[in-house]
Amino acid sequence: MEPRCPFTHVLDTLGTDLHAEAAHLRTHGPAVRVELPGRVLAWSVTRADVAKQLLTDPRLAKNARHHWPDWIEGRVGPDWPLASWVAVESMFTSDGADHHRLRTLTAPSFGPRRVEALRPRVRAITAALVDALRAAAPGETVDLHTRLSYPLPTTLICDLFGVPEEQRPEVRRVVDGVLATDATPEHAKAMLDDLFAAMARLAATKRAAPGDDMTSELIATRDAQGSRLGEQELVSTLILMIGAGSETAVNLIDHAVALLLTHPGQLALIRSGEATWRDAIEEALRLEAPVMHLPMYFAAEDIDLGEGVLIRAGEPVLFAFGAAGRDPGLHPDRPEEFDLTRPDKSHLAFGHGRHYCLGAVLGTMEAEEALTALFDAFPDVELAVAPEELLPQESFIVNALRSLPVRLAPAGGQP
């Protein structure tokens, strides 16, 4: 009898305890059968070595339109809660020559030099947000998520893509909406329609009145062979770049701040010069990666992983990028402890292989600026709730906090 995985786990759509769930899955094999919303079956990969192996395996594909029979034949459609992750036509959902073409058209905007040139703009946004926090009274609770972590990356990405002020609330709403994993079919379909409509409106605005922004650049750019983005590819690329260009950084900033505030000894290492903000960011990415289960990959051919696990051609695969950093196989020494002096902080928070996240450099730089400004301005900042009271966002896709309540200065102190 051919090898199969005898165990099926229903993923928690509310993301109640992502790390415990991932650790549980890791014990059941190199890949584990999981049930997604809508009773869709997929494979979850939580082991770092298996993830690295598969993410460079040419037998694994990204295009549902070519490799997922349930999507091709209509058994799964636009009313599926995760439809936005497969319905788009961007480098995120492309393979081979298409992926190369689309990445070539977009990658230059997020290269290290272009990103470093953005540092003054990031610093200015951060300074304005931190200055606004100074109005808080000593002992007053403020939500750093809504006052710093969220507005910094979302403001920057909207600026970069030239999103008009009047369009920003809707763009933010639809981008945030794709992260829900417990949506009803009706809500999922409406959100997908709204997502495409919002980005199509932005594209139309920039086509009518081009500006000095990345949307206008994408509309005008051609590759060396003269190819340019088609309309569906343009809209899908905006969805990808505006969404991925903000969400990852939001979660990284939230978690890095929360980890430093709950580990004062580690924060002291930075203040004494024994560790750096970059150490804190890399360790936060390892321990609390911004994304847990990222949809979707597909087996283009049968893939036998051993240990009785066979992924058949056409079956979907989720990579638990947020689980890799805590994998004892990758970090045998205290994998669940936050330690800035850890020599090896390797992780898969930004993916691996040909689909490695283009925004990794930008997200890291935003976090570095946010942490530096926050802790310089408010050296006595402290959590306003017990660590266990920090509530996760209801999603198995992202590892995110709903809020980050802090006191910027103790009662009776100076703001």
Coordinates of C-alpha atoms in Angstrom, one line a residue, residues 77-274:
G77 CA -14.1 29.0 -5.7
P78 CA -14.2 32.7 -4.9
D79 CA -16.4 32.2 -1.9
W80 CA -13.7 30.1 -0.1
P81 CA -12.2 32.1 2.9
L82 CA -8.7 31.7 1.5
A83 CA -9.6 32.4 -2.1
S84 CA -7.7 35.7 -2.3
W85 CA -4.4 33.8 -1.7
V86 CA -4.9 31.8 -4.9
A87 CA -7.1 33.9 -7.1
V88 CA -4.5 36.6 -7.7
E89 CA -2.2 36.5 -10.7
S90 CA 1.1 37.8 -9.4
M91 CA 4.6 36.5 -8.7
F92 CA 3.2 35.1 -5.5
T93 CA 1.0 32.7 -7.5
S94 CA 3.3 32.1 -10.5
D95 CA 6.0 29.6 -11.5
G96 CA 8.8 29.3 -14.0
A97 CA 9.1 32.0 -16.7
D98 CA 6.0 33.9 -15.5
H99 CA 7.4 34.1 -12.0
H100 CA 10.7 35.3 -13.3
R101 CA 9.1 37.9 -15.5
L102 CA 6.8 39.3 -12.7
R103 CA 9.6 39.3 -10.1
T104 CA 11.9 41.1 -12.5
L105 CA 9.3 43.8 -13.0
T106 CA 8.8 44.4 -9.3
A107 CA 12.0 43.4 -7.5
P108 CA 14.1 46.6 -8.3
S109 CA 11.7 48.7 -6.2
F110 CA 12.7 46.7 -3.1
G111 CA 16.4 46.2 -3.6
P112 CA 18.7 47.1 -0.6
R113 CA 19.8 50.4 -2.1
R114 CA 16.3 51.5 -2.9
V115 CA 15.1 50.5 0.6
E116 CA 18.0 52.3 2.3
A117 CA 17.1 55.4 0.4
L118 CA 13.7 55.2 2.1
R119 CA 15.2 55.3 5.6
P120 CA 14.8 59.1 6.0
R121 CA 11.1 58.8 5.1
V122 CA 10.6 55.9 7.5
R123 CA 12.4 57.9 10.2
A124 CA 10.2 60.9 9.6
I125 CA 6.9 58.9 9.8
T126 CA 8.2 57.2 13.0
A127 CA 9.2 60.5 14.6
A128 CA 5.8 61.9 14.0
L129 CA 4.1 58.9 15.5
V130 CA 6.3 58.9 18.5
D131 CA 5.9 62.6 19.0
A132 CA 2.1 62.1 19.1
L133 CA 2.6 59.6 21.8
R134 CA 4.1 62.2 24.1
A135 CA 0.6 63.6 24.7
A136 CA -0.1 60.5 26.9
A137 CA -0.3 61.3 30.6
P138 CA 2.0 59.4 33.0
G139 CA 0.5 56.0 33.8
E140 CA -2.0 56.3 30.9
T141 CA -2.5 53.1 28.8
V142 CA -2.0 53.5 25.1
D143 CA -2.2 50.9 22.3
L144 CA 1.1 50.8 20.5
H145 CA -0.4 48.6 17.8
T146 CA -2.8 51.3 16.6
R147 CA -0.5 54.3 17.5
L148 CA 2.8 53.0 16.1
S149 CA 3.2 49.4 14.8
Y150 CA 0.2 49.6 12.4
P151 CA 0.4 53.1 11.1
L152 CA 4.1 53.1 10.3
P153 CA 4.2 50.4 7.7
T154 CA 0.8 51.1 6.3
T155 CA 1.5 54.8 5.9
L156 CA 4.8 54.1 4.2
I157 CA 3.4 51.5 1.8
C158 CA 0.5 53.8 0.8
D159 CA 2.9 56.6 0.3
L160 CA 5.2 54.5 -1.9
F161 CA 2.3 53.3 -4.1
G162 CA 0.7 56.7 -4.2
V163 CA -2.6 55.7 -2.7
P164 CA -4.7 58.9 -2.4
E165 CA -5.8 59.8 1.1
E166 CA -9.5 59.2 0.3
Q167 CA -8.7 55.7 -0.9
R168 CA -6.5 54.6 2.1
P169 CA -9.2 53.5 4.5
E170 CA -10.7 51.1 2.0
V171 CA -7.3 49.8 0.9
R172 CA -6.4 49.1 4.5
R173 CA -9.8 47.4 5.1
V174 CA -9.6 45.0 2.2
V175 CA -5.9 44.2 2.8
D176 CA -6.6 43.4 6.4
G177 CA -9.7 41.4 5.4
V178 CA -7.7 38.7 3.6
L179 CA -6.2 37.5 6.9
A180 CA -9.4 36.3 8.3
T181 CA -9.6 32.5 8.3
D182 CA -13.1 32.1 9.8
A183 CA -15.1 34.1 7.2
T184 CA -18.4 32.8 5.9
P185 CA -18.6 32.1 2.2
E186 CA -20.7 35.2 1.6
H187 CA -18.3 37.4 3.4
A188 CA -15.3 35.8 1.7
K189 CA -16.7 36.4 -1.7
A190 CA -17.6 40.0 -0.9
M191 CA -14.2 40.7 0.5
L192 CA -12.5 39.2 -2.6
D193 CA -14.6 41.4 -4.9
D194 CA -13.9 44.5 -2.7
L195 CA -10.1 43.7 -2.7
F196 CA -9.9 43.6 -6.5
A197 CA -12.2 46.7 -6.8
A198 CA -10.0 48.8 -4.5
M199 CA -6.8 48.0 -6.3
A200 CA -8.4 48.4 -9.7
R201 CA -9.5 51.9 -8.6
L202 CA -6.0 52.7 -7.5
A203 CA -4.6 51.6 -10.9
A204 CA -7.2 53.6 -12.8
T205 CA -6.4 56.7 -10.7
K206 CA -2.7 56.4 -11.5
R207 CA -3.3 55.6 -15.1
A208 CA -5.3 58.8 -15.4
A209 CA -2.9 60.9 -13.4
P210 CA 0.6 59.2 -13.1
G211 CA 2.8 60.3 -10.2
D212 CA 6.2 59.7 -8.7
D213 CA 5.1 56.4 -7.0
M214 CA 5.4 52.7 -7.5
T215 CA 1.9 52.2 -8.9
S216 CA 2.7 54.6 -11.7
E217 CA 6.1 52.8 -12.1
L218 CA 4.4 49.4 -12.4
I219 CA 2.0 50.7 -15.0
A220 CA 4.9 52.1 -17.1
T221 CA 7.6 49.5 -16.5
R222 CA 8.6 46.9 -19.1
D223 CA 11.2 44.2 -18.8
A224 CA 14.1 43.7 -21.1
Q225 CA 11.9 41.9 -23.6
G226 CA 9.4 44.7 -23.6
S227 CA 6.8 42.7 -21.6
R228 CA 4.7 44.7 -19.1
L229 CA 2.1 43.8 -16.5
G230 CA -1.4 42.9 -17.8
E231 CA -4.4 44.5 -16.1
Q232 CA -5.1 41.4 -13.9
E233 CA -1.4 41.1 -13.1
L234 CA -1.2 44.8 -12.2
V235 CA -4.1 44.6 -9.8
S236 CA -2.9 41.4 -8.3
T237 CA 0.6 42.8 -7.9
L238 CA -0.8 45.8 -6.0
I239 CA -2.7 43.4 -3.7
L240 CA 0.5 41.5 -3.1
M241 CA 2.9 44.5 -2.6
I242 CA 0.6 46.7 -0.5
G243 CA -0.6 43.8 1.6
A244 CA 2.7 42.0 2.2
G245 CA 4.5 45.4 2.3
S246 CA 2.7 46.3 5.5
E247 CA 1.4 43.2 7.4
T248 CA 4.7 41.6 8.1
A249 CA 6.3 44.7 9.5
V250 CA 3.3 45.5 11.7
N251 CA 3.5 42.0 13.3
L252 CA 7.3 42.2 13.6
I253 CA 7.2 45.5 15.4
D254 CA 4.4 44.4 17.8
H255 CA 6.2 41.2 18.7
A256 CA 9.6 42.7 19.1
V257 CA 8.3 45.3 21.5
A258 CA 6.3 42.8 23.5
L259 CA 9.3 40.4 23.7
L260 CA 11.7 43.2 24.9
L261 CA 9.2 44.4 27.5
T262 CA 8.7 40.9 28.9
H263 CA 12.4 40.2 28.9
P264 CA 14.0 43.3 30.6
G265 CA 17.3 41.5 30.9
Q266 CA 17.5 41.3 27.1
L267 CA 16.5 44.9 26.7
A268 CA 19.3 45.8 29.1
L269 CA 21.8 44.1 26.8
I270 CA 20.9 46.5 24.0
R271 CA 21.2 49.5 26.3
S272 CA 24.6 48.4 27.5
G273 CA 25.8 47.8 23.9
E274 CA 26.2 44.1 24.4

